[in-house]
PDB file of C-alpha atoms in Angstrom:
ATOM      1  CA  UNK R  14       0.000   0.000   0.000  1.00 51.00           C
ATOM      2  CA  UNK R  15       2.917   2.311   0.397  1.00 49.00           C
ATOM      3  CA  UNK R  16       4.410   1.824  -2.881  1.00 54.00           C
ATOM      4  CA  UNK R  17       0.979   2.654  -4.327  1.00 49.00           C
ATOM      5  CA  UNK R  18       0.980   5.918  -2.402  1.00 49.00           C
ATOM      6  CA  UNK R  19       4.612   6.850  -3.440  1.00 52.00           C
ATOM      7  CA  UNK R  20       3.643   6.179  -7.058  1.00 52.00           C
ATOM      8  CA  UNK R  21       1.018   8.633  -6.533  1.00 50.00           C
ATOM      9  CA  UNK R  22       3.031  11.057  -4.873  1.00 51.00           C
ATOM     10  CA  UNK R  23       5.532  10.486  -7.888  1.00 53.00           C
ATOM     11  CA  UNK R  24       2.982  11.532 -10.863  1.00 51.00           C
ATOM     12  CA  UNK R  25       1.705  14.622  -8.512  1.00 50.00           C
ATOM     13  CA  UNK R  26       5.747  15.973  -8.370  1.00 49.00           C
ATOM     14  CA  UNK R  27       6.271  15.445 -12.105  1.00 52.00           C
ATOM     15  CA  UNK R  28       3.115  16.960 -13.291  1.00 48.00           C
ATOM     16  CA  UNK R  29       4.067  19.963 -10.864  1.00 47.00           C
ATOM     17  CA  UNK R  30       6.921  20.420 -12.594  1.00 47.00           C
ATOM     18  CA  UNK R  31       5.165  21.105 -15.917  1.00 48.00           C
ATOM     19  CA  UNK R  32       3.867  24.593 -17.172  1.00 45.00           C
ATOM     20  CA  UNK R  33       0.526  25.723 -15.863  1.00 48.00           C
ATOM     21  CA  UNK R  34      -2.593  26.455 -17.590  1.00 57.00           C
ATOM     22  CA  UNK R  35      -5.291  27.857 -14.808  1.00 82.00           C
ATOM     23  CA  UNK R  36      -8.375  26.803 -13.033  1.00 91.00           C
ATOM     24  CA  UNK R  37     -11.439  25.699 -13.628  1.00 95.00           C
ATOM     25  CA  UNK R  38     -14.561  25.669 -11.029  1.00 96.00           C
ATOM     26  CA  UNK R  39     -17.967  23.401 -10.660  1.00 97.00           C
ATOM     27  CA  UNK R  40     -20.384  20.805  -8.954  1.00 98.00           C
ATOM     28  CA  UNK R  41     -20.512  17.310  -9.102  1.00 98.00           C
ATOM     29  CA  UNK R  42     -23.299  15.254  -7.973  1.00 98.00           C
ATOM     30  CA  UNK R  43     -23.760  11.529  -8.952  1.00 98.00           C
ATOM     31  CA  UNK R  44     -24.451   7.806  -7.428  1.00 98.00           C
ATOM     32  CA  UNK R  45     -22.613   5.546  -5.217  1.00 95.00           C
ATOM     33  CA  UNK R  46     -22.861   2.030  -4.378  1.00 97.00           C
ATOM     34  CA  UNK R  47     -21.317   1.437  -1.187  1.00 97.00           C
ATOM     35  CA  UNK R  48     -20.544  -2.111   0.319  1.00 94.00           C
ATOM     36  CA  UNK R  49     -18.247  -2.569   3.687  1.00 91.00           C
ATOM     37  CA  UNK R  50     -15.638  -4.801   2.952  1.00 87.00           C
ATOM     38  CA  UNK R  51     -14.459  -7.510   5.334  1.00 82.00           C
ATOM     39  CA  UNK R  52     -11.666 -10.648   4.911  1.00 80.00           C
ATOM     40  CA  UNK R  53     -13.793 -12.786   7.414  1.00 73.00           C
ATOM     41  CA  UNK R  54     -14.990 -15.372   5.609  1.00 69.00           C
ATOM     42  CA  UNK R  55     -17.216 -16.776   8.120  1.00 63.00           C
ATOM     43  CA  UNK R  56     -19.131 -13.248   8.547  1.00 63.00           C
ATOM     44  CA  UNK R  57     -19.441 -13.214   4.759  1.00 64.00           C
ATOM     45  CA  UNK R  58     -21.056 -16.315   4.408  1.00 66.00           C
ATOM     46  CA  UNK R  59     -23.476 -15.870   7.236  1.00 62.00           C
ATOM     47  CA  UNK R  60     -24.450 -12.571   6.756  1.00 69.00           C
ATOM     48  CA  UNK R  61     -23.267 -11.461   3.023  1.00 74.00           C
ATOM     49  CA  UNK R  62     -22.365  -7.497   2.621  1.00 82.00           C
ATOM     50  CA  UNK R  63     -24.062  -6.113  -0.254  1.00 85.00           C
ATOM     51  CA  UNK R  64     -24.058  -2.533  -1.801  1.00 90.00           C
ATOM     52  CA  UNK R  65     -25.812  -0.041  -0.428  1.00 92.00           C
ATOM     53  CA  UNK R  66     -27.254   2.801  -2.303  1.00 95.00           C
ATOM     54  CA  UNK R  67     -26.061   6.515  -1.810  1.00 96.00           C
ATOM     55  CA  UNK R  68     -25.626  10.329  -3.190  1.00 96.00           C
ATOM     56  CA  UNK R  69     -22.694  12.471  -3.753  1.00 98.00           C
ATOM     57  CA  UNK R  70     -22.980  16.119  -4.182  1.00 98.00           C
ATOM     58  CA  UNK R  71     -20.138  18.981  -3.666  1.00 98.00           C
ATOM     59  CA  UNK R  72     -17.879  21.258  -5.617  1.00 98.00           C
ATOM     60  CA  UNK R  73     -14.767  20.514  -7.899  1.00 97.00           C
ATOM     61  CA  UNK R  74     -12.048  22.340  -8.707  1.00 96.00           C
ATOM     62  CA  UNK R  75      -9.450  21.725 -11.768  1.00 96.00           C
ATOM     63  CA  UNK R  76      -5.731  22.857 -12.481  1.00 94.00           C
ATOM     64  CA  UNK R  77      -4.954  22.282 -15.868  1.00 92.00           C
ATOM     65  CA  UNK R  78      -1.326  21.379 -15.928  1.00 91.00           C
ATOM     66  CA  UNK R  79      -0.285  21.002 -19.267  1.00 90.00           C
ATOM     67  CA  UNK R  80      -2.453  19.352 -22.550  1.00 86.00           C
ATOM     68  CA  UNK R  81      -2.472  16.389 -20.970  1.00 88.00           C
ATOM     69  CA  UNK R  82      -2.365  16.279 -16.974  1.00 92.00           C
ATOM     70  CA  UNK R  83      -4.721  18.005 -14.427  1.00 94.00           C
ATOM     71  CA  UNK R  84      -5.054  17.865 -10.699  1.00 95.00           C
ATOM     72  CA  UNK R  85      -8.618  18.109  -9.478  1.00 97.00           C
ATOM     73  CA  UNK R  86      -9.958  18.795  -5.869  1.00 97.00           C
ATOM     74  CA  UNK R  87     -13.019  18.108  -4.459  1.00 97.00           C
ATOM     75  CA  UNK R  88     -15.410  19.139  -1.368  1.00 98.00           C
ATOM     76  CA  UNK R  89     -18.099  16.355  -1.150  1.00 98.00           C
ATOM     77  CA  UNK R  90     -20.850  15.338   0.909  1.00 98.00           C
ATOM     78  CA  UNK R  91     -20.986  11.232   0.650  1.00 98.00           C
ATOM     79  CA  UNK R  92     -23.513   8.639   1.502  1.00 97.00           C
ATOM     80  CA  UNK R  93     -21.442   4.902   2.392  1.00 97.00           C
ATOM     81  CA  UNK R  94     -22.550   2.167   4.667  1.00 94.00           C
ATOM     82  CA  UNK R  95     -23.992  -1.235   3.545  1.00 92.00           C
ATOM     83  CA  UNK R  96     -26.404  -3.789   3.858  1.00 85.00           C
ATOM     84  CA  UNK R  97     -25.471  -7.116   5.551  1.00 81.00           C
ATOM     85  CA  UNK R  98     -27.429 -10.511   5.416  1.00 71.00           C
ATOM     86  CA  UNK R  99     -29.547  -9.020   2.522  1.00 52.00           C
ATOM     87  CA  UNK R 100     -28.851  -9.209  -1.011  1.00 45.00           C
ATOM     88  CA  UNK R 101     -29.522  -5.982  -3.364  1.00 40.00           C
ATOM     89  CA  UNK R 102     -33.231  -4.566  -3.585  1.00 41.00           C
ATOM     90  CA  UNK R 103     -34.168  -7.195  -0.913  1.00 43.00           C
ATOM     91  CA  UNK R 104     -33.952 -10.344  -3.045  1.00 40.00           C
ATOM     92  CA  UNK R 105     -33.918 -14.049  -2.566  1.00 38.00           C
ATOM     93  CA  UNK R 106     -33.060 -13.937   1.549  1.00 44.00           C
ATOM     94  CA  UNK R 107     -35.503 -14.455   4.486  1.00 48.00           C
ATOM     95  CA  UNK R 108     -34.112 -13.758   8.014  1.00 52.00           C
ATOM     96  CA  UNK R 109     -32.561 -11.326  10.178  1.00 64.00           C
ATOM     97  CA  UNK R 110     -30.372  -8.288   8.460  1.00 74.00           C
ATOM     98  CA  UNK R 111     -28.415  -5.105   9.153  1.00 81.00           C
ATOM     99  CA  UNK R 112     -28.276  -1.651   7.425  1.00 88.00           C
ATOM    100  CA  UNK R 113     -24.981   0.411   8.257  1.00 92.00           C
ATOM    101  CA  UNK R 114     -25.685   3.998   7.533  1.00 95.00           C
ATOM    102  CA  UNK R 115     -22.640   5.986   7.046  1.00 97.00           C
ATOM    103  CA  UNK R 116     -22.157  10.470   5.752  1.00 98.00           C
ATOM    104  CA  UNK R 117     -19.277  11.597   5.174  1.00 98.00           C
ATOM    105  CA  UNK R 118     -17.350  14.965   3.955  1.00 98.00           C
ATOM    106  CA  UNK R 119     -14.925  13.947   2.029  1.00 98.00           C
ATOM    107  CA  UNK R 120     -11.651  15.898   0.062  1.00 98.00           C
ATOM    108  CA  UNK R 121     -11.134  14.270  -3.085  1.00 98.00           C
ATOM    109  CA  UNK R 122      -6.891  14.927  -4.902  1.00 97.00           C
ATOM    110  CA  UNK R 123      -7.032  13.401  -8.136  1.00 94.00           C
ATOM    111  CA  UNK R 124      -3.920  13.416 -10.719  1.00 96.00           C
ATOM    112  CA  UNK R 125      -5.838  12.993 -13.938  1.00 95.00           C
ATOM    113  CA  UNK R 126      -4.006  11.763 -17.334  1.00 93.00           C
ATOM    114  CA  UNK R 127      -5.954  12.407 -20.267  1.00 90.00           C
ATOM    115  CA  UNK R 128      -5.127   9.364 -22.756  1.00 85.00           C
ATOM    116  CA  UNK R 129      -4.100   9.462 -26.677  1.00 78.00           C
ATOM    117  CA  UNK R 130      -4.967   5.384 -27.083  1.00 75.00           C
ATOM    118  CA  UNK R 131      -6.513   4.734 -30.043  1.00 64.00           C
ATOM    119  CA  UNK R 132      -9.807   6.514 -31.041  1.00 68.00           C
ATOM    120  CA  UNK R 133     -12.299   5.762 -28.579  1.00 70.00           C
ATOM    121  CA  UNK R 134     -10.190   6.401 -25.841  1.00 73.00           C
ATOM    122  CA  UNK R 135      -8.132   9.231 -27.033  1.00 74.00           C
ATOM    123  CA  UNK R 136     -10.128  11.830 -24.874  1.00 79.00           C
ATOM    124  CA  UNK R 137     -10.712   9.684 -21.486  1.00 91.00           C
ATOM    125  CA  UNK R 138      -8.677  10.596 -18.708  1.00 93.00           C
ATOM    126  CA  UNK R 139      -7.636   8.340 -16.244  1.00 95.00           C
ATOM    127  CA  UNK R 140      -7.280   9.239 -12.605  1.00 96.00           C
ATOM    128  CA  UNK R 141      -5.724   8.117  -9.222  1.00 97.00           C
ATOM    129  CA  UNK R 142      -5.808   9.794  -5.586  1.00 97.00           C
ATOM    130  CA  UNK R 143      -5.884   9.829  -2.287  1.00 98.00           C
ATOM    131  CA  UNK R 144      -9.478  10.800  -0.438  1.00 98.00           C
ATOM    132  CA  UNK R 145      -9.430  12.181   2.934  1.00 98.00           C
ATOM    133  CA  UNK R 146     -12.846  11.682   4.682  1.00 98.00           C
ATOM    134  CA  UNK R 147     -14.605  12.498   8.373  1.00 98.00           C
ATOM    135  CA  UNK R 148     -17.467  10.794   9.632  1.00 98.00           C
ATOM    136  CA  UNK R 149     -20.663  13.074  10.686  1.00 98.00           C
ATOM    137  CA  UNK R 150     -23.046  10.233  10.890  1.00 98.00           C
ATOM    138  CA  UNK R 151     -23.088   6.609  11.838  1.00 97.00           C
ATOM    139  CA  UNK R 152     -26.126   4.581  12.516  1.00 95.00           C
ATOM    140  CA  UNK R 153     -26.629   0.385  12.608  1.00 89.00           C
ATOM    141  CA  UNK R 154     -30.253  -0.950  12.411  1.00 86.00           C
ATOM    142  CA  UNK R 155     -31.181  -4.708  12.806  1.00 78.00           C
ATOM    143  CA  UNK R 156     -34.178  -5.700  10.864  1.00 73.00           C
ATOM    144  CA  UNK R 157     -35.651  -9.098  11.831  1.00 65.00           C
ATOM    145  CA  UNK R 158     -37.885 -10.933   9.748  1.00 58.00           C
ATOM    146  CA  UNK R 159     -40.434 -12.086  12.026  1.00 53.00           C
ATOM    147  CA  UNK R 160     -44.223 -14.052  11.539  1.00 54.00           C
ATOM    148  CA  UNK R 161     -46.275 -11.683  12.646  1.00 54.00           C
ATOM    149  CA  UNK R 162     -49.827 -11.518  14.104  1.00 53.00           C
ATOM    150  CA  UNK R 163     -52.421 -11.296  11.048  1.00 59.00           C
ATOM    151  CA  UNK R 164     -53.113  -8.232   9.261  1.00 60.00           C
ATOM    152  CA  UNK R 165     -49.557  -6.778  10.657  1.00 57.00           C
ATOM    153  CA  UNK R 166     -46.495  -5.494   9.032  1.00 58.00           C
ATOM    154  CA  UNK R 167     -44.078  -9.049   8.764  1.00 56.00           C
ATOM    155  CA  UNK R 168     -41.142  -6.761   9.716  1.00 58.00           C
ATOM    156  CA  UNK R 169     -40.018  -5.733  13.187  1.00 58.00           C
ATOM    157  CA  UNK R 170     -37.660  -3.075  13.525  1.00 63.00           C
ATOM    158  CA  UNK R 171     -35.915  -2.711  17.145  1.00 65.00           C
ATOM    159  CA  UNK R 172     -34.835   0.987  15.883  1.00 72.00           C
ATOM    160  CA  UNK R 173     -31.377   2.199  14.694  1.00 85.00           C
ATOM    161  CA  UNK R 174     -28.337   2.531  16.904  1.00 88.00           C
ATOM    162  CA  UNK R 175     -25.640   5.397  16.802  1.00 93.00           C
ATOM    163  CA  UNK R 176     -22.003   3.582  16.647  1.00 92.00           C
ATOM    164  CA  UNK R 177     -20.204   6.854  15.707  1.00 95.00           C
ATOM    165  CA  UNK R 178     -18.157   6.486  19.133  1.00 94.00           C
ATOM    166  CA  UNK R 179     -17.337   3.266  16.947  1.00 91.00           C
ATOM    167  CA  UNK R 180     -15.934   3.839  14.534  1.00 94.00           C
ATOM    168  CA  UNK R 181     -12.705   5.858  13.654  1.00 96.00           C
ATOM    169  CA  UNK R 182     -14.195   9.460  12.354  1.00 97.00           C
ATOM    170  CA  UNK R 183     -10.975  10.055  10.009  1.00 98.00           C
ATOM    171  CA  UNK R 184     -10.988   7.909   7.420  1.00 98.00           C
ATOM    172  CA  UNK R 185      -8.259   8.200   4.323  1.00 98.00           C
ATOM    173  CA  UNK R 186      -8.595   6.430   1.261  1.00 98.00           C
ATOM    174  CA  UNK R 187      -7.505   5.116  -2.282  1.00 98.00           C
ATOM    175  CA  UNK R 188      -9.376   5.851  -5.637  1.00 98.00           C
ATOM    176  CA  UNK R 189      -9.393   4.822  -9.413  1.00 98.00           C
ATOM    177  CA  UNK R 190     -11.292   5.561 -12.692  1.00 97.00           C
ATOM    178  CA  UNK R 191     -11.853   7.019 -15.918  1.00 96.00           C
ATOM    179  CA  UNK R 192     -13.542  10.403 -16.571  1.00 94.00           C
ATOM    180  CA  UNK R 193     -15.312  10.736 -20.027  1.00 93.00           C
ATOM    181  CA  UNK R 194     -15.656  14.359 -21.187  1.00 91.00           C
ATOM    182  CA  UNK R 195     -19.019  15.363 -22.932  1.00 91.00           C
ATOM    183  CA  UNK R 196     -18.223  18.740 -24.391  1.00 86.00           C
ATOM    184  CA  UNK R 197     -16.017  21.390 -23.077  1.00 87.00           C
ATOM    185  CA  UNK R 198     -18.052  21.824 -19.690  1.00 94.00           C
ATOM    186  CA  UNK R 199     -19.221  18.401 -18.628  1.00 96.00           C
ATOM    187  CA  UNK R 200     -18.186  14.738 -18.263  1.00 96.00           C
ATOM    188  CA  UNK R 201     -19.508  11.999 -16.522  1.00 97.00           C
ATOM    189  CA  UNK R 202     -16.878  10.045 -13.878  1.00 97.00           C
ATOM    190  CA  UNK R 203     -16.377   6.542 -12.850  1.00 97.00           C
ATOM    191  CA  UNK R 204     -14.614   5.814 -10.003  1.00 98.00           C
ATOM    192  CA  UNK R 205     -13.472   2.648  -7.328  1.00 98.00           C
ATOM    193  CA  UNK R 206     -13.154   3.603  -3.853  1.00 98.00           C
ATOM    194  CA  UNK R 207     -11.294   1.460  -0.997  1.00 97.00           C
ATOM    195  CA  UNK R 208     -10.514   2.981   2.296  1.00 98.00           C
ATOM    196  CA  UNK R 209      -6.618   2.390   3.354  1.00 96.00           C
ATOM    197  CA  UNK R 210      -7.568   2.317   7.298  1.00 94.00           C
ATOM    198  CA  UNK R 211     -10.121  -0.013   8.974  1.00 93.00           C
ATOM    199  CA  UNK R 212     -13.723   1.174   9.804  1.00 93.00           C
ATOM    200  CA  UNK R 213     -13.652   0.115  13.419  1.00 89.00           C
ATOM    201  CA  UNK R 214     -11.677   1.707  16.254  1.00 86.00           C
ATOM    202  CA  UNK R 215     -11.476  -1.537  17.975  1.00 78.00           C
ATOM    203  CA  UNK R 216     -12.154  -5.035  16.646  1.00 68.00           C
ATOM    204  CA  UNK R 217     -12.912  -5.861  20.284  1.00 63.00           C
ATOM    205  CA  UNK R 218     -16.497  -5.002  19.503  1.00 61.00           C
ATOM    206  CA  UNK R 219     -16.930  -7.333  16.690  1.00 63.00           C
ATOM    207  CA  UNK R 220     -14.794  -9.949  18.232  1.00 58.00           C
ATOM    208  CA  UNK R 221     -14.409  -9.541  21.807  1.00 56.00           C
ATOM    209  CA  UNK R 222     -13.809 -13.463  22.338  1.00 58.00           C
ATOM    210  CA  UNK R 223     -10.324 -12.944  19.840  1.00 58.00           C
ATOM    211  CA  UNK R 224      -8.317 -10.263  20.775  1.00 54.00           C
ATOM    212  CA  UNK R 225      -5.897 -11.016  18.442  1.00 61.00           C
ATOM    213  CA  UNK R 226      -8.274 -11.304  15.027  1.00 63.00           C
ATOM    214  CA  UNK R 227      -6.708  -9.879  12.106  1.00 65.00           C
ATOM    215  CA  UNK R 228      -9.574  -9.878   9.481  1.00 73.00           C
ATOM    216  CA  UNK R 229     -10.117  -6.632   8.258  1.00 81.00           C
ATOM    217  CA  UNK R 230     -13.466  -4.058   8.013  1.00 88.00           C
ATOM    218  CA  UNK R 231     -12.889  -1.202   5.766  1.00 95.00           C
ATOM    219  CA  UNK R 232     -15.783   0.963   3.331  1.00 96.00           C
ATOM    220  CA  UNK R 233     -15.790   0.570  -0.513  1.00 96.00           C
ATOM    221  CA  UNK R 234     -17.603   1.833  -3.341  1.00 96.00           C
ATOM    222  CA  UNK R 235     -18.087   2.505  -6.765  1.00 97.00           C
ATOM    223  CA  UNK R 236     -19.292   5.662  -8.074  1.00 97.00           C
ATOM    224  CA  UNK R 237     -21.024   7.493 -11.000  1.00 98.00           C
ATOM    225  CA  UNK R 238     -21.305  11.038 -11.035  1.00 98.00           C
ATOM    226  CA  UNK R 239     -21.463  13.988 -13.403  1.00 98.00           C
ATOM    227  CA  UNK R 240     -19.323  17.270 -13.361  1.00 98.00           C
ATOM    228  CA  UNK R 241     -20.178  20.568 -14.848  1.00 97.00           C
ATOM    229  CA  UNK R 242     -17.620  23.193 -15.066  1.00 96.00           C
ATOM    230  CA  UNK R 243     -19.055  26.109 -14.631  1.00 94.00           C
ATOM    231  CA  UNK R 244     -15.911  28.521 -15.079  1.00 89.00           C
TER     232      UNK R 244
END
Protein backbone atom coordinates (compact mmCIF):
# COMPACT_ATOMS: atom_id res chain seq x y z
CA UNK A 1 0.00 0.00 0.00
CA UNK A 2 2.92 2.31 0.40
CA UNK A 3 4.41 1.82 -2.88
CA UNK A 4 0.98 2.65 -4.33
CA UNK A 5 0.98 5.92 -2.40
CA UNK A 6 4.61 6.85 -3.44
CA UNK A 7 3.64 6.18 -7.06
CA UNK A 8 1.02 8.63 -6.53
CA UNK A 9 3.03 11.06 -4.87
CA UNK A 10 5.53 10.49 -7.89
CA UNK A 11 2.98 11.53 -10.86
CA UNK A 12 1.71 14.62 -8.51
CA UNK A 13 5.75 15.97 -8.37
CA UNK A 14 6.27 15.45 -12.10
CA UNK A 15 3.11 16.96 -13.29
CA UNK A 16 4.07 19.96 -10.86
CA UNK A 17 6.92 20.42 -12.59
CA UNK A 18 5.17 21.10 -15.92
CA UNK A 19 3.87 24.59 -17.17
CA UNK A 20 0.53 25.72 -15.86
CA UNK A 21 -2.59 26.46 -17.59
CA UNK A 22 -5.29 27.86 -14.81
CA UNK A 23 -8.37 26.80 -13.03
CA UNK A 24 -11.44 25.70 -13.63
CA UNK A 25 -14.56 25.67 -11.03
CA UNK A 26 -17.97 23.40 -10.66
CA UNK A 27 -20.38 20.81 -8.95
CA UNK A 28 -20.51 17.31 -9.10
CA UNK A 29 -23.30 15.25 -7.97
CA UNK A 30 -23.76 11.53 -8.95
CA UNK A 31 -24.45 7.81 -7.43
CA UNK A 32 -22.61 5.55 -5.22
CA UNK A 33 -22.86 2.03 -4.38
CA UNK A 34 -21.32 1.44 -1.19
CA UNK A 35 -20.54 -2.11 0.32
CA UNK A 36 -18.25 -2.57 3.69
CA UNK A 37 -15.64 -4.80 2.95
CA UNK A 38 -14.46 -7.51 5.33
CA UNK A 39 -11.67 -10.65 4.91
CA UNK A 40 -13.79 -12.79 7.41
CA UNK A 41 -14.99 -15.37 5.61
CA UNK A 42 -17.22 -16.78 8.12
CA UNK A 43 -19.13 -13.25 8.55
CA UNK A 44 -19.44 -13.21 4.76
CA UNK A 45 -21.06 -16.32 4.41
CA UNK A 46 -23.48 -15.87 7.24
CA UNK A 47 -24.45 -12.57 6.76
CA UNK A 48 -23.27 -11.46 3.02
CA UNK A 49 -22.36 -7.50 2.62
CA UNK A 50 -24.06 -6.11 -0.25
CA UNK A 51 -24.06 -2.53 -1.80
CA UNK A 52 -25.81 -0.04 -0.43
CA UNK A 53 -27.25 2.80 -2.30
CA UNK A 54 -26.06 6.52 -1.81
CA UNK A 55 -25.63 10.33 -3.19
CA UNK A 56 -22.69 12.47 -3.75
CA UNK A 57 -22.98 16.12 -4.18
CA UNK A 58 -20.14 18.98 -3.67
CA UNK A 59 -17.88 21.26 -5.62
CA UNK A 60 -14.77 20.51 -7.90
CA UNK A 61 -12.05 22.34 -8.71
CA UNK A 62 -9.45 21.73 -11.77
CA UNK A 63 -5.73 22.86 -12.48
CA UNK A 64 -4.95 22.28 -15.87
CA UNK A 65 -1.33 21.38 -15.93
CA UNK A 66 -0.29 21.00 -19.27
CA UNK A 67 -2.45 19.35 -22.55
CA UNK A 68 -2.47 16.39 -20.97
CA UNK A 69 -2.37 16.28 -16.97
CA UNK A 70 -4.72 18.00 -14.43
CA UNK A 71 -5.05 17.87 -10.70
CA UNK A 72 -8.62 18.11 -9.48
CA UNK A 73 -9.96 18.80 -5.87
CA UNK A 74 -13.02 18.11 -4.46
CA UNK A 75 -15.41 19.14 -1.37
CA UNK A 76 -18.10 16.35 -1.15
CA UNK A 77 -20.85 15.34 0.91
CA UNK A 78 -20.99 11.23 0.65
CA UNK A 79 -23.51 8.64 1.50
CA UNK A 80 -21.44 4.90 2.39
CA UNK A 81 -22.55 2.17 4.67
CA UNK A 82 -23.99 -1.23 3.55
CA UNK A 83 -26.40 -3.79 3.86
CA UNK A 84 -25.47 -7.12 5.55
CA UNK A 85 -27.43 -10.51 5.42
CA UNK A 86 -29.55 -9.02 2.52
CA UNK A 87 -28.85 -9.21 -1.01
CA UNK A 88 -29.52 -5.98 -3.36
CA UNK A 89 -33.23 -4.57 -3.59
CA UNK A 90 -34.17 -7.20 -0.91
CA UNK A 91 -33.95 -10.34 -3.04
CA UNK A 92 -33.92 -14.05 -2.57
CA UNK A 93 -33.06 -13.94 1.55
CA UNK A 94 -35.50 -14.45 4.49
CA UNK A 95 -34.11 -13.76 8.01
CA UNK A 96 -32.56 -11.33 10.18
CA UNK A 97 -30.37 -8.29 8.46
CA UNK A 98 -28.41 -5.10 9.15
CA UNK A 99 -28.28 -1.65 7.42
CA UNK A 100 -24.98 0.41 8.26
CA UNK A 101 -25.69 4.00 7.53
CA UNK A 102 -22.64 5.99 7.05
CA UNK A 103 -22.16 10.47 5.75
CA UNK A 104 -19.28 11.60 5.17
CA UNK A 105 -17.35 14.97 3.95
CA UNK A 106 -14.93 13.95 2.03
CA UNK A 107 -11.65 15.90 0.06
CA UNK A 108 -11.13 14.27 -3.09
CA UNK A 109 -6.89 14.93 -4.90
CA UNK A 110 -7.03 13.40 -8.14
CA UNK A 111 -3.92 13.42 -10.72
CA UNK A 112 -5.84 12.99 -13.94
CA UNK A 113 -4.01 11.76 -17.33
CA UNK A 114 -5.95 12.41 -20.27
CA UNK A 115 -5.13 9.36 -22.76
CA UNK A 116 -4.10 9.46 -26.68
CA UNK A 117 -4.97 5.38 -27.08
CA UNK A 118 -6.51 4.73 -30.04
CA UNK A 119 -9.81 6.51 -31.04
CA UNK A 120 -12.30 5.76 -28.58
CA UNK A 121 -10.19 6.40 -25.84
CA UNK A 122 -8.13 9.23 -27.03
CA UNK A 123 -10.13 11.83 -24.87
CA UNK A 124 -10.71 9.68 -21.49
CA UNK A 125 -8.68 10.60 -18.71
CA UNK A 126 -7.64 8.34 -16.24
CA UNK A 127 -7.28 9.24 -12.61
CA UNK A 128 -5.72 8.12 -9.22
CA UNK A 129 -5.81 9.79 -5.59
CA UNK A 130 -5.88 9.83 -2.29
CA UNK A 131 -9.48 10.80 -0.44
CA UNK A 132 -9.43 12.18 2.93
CA UNK A 133 -12.85 11.68 4.68
CA UNK A 134 -14.61 12.50 8.37
CA UNK A 135 -17.47 10.79 9.63
CA UNK A 136 -20.66 13.07 10.69
CA UNK A 137 -23.05 10.23 10.89
CA UNK A 138 -23.09 6.61 11.84
CA UNK A 139 -26.13 4.58 12.52
CA UNK A 140 -26.63 0.38 12.61
CA UNK A 141 -30.25 -0.95 12.41
CA UNK A 142 -31.18 -4.71 12.81
CA UNK A 143 -34.18 -5.70 10.86
CA UNK A 144 -35.65 -9.10 11.83
CA UNK A 145 -37.89 -10.93 9.75
CA UNK A 146 -40.43 -12.09 12.03
CA UNK A 147 -44.22 -14.05 11.54
CA UNK A 148 -46.28 -11.68 12.65
CA UNK A 149 -49.83 -11.52 14.10
CA UNK A 150 -52.42 -11.30 11.05
CA UNK A 151 -53.11 -8.23 9.26
CA UNK A 152 -49.56 -6.78 10.66
CA UNK A 153 -46.49 -5.49 9.03
CA UNK A 154 -44.08 -9.05 8.76
CA UNK A 155 -41.14 -6.76 9.72
CA UNK A 156 -40.02 -5.73 13.19
CA UNK A 157 -37.66 -3.07 13.52
CA UNK A 158 -35.91 -2.71 17.15
CA UNK A 159 -34.83 0.99 15.88
CA UNK A 160 -31.38 2.20 14.69
CA UNK A 161 -28.34 2.53 16.90
CA UNK A 162 -25.64 5.40 16.80
CA UNK A 163 -22.00 3.58 16.65
CA UNK A 164 -20.20 6.85 15.71
CA UNK A 165 -18.16 6.49 19.13
CA UNK A 166 -17.34 3.27 16.95
CA UNK A 167 -15.93 3.84 14.53
CA UNK A 168 -12.71 5.86 13.65
CA UNK A 169 -14.19 9.46 12.35
CA UNK A 170 -10.97 10.05 10.01
CA UNK A 171 -10.99 7.91 7.42
CA UNK A 172 -8.26 8.20 4.32
CA UNK A 173 -8.59 6.43 1.26
CA UNK A 174 -7.50 5.12 -2.28
CA UNK A 175 -9.38 5.85 -5.64
CA UNK A 176 -9.39 4.82 -9.41
CA UNK A 177 -11.29 5.56 -12.69
CA UNK A 178 -11.85 7.02 -15.92
CA UNK A 179 -13.54 10.40 -16.57
CA UNK A 180 -15.31 10.74 -20.03
CA UNK A 181 -15.66 14.36 -21.19
CA UNK A 182 -19.02 15.36 -22.93
CA UNK A 183 -18.22 18.74 -24.39
CA UNK A 184 -16.02 21.39 -23.08
CA UNK A 185 -18.05 21.82 -19.69
CA UNK A 186 -19.22 18.40 -18.63
CA UNK A 187 -18.19 14.74 -18.26
CA UNK A 188 -19.51 12.00 -16.52
CA UNK A 189 -16.88 10.04 -13.88
CA UNK A 190 -16.38 6.54 -12.85
CA UNK A 191 -14.61 5.81 -10.00
CA UNK A 192 -13.47 2.65 -7.33
CA UNK A 193 -13.15 3.60 -3.85
CA UNK A 194 -11.29 1.46 -1.00
CA UNK A 195 -10.51 2.98 2.30
CA UNK A 196 -6.62 2.39 3.35
CA UNK A 197 -7.57 2.32 7.30
CA UNK A 198 -10.12 -0.01 8.97
CA UNK A 199 -13.72 1.17 9.80
CA UNK A 200 -13.65 0.11 13.42
CA UNK A 201 -11.68 1.71 16.25
CA UNK A 202 -11.48 -1.54 17.97
CA UNK A 203 -12.15 -5.04 16.65
CA UNK A 204 -12.91 -5.86 20.28
CA UNK A 205 -16.50 -5.00 19.50
CA UNK A 206 -16.93 -7.33 16.69
CA UNK A 207 -14.79 -9.95 18.23
CA UNK A 208 -14.41 -9.54 21.81
CA UNK A 209 -13.81 -13.46 22.34
CA UNK A 210 -10.32 -12.94 19.84
CA UNK A 211 -8.32 -10.26 20.77
CA UNK A 212 -5.90 -11.02 18.44
CA UNK A 213 -8.27 -11.30 15.03
CA UNK A 214 -6.71 -9.88 12.11
CA UNK A 215 -9.57 -9.88 9.48
CA UNK A 216 -10.12 -6.63 8.26
CA UNK A 217 -13.47 -4.06 8.01
CA UNK A 218 -12.89 -1.20 5.77
CA UNK A 219 -15.78 0.96 3.33
CA UNK A 220 -15.79 0.57 -0.51
CA UNK A 221 -17.60 1.83 -3.34
CA UNK A 222 -18.09 2.51 -6.77
CA UNK A 223 -19.29 5.66 -8.07
CA UNK A 224 -21.02 7.49 -11.00
CA UNK A 225 -21.30 11.04 -11.03
CA UNK A 226 -21.46 13.99 -13.40
CA UNK A 227 -19.32 17.27 -13.36
CA UNK A 228 -20.18 20.57 -14.85
CA UNK A 229 -17.62 23.19 -15.07
CA UNK A 230 -19.06 26.11 -14.63
CA UNK A 231 -15.91 28.52 -15.08
Amino acid sequence: MKKIIMLVLAAILFASAQDSTGYRFGVAMGVNFSKIFTSDESVSRIWPPTYKAGYTVGVIMEKQINRRTSFQFGLLYREAGSKWGQPLFGLGYDGDYAIYKLRYISLPFYYKLKSNIGTLLKNFDFCIGLVYSYNIFAEKQFVEEIDPPPGEDRTYNPGPSNIRDEINLHEFGLTVGVKIPIGADWSVSVTYYRALNELYKDKTIIYPDDLNNKDTFVNSNFSVSVEYFIF
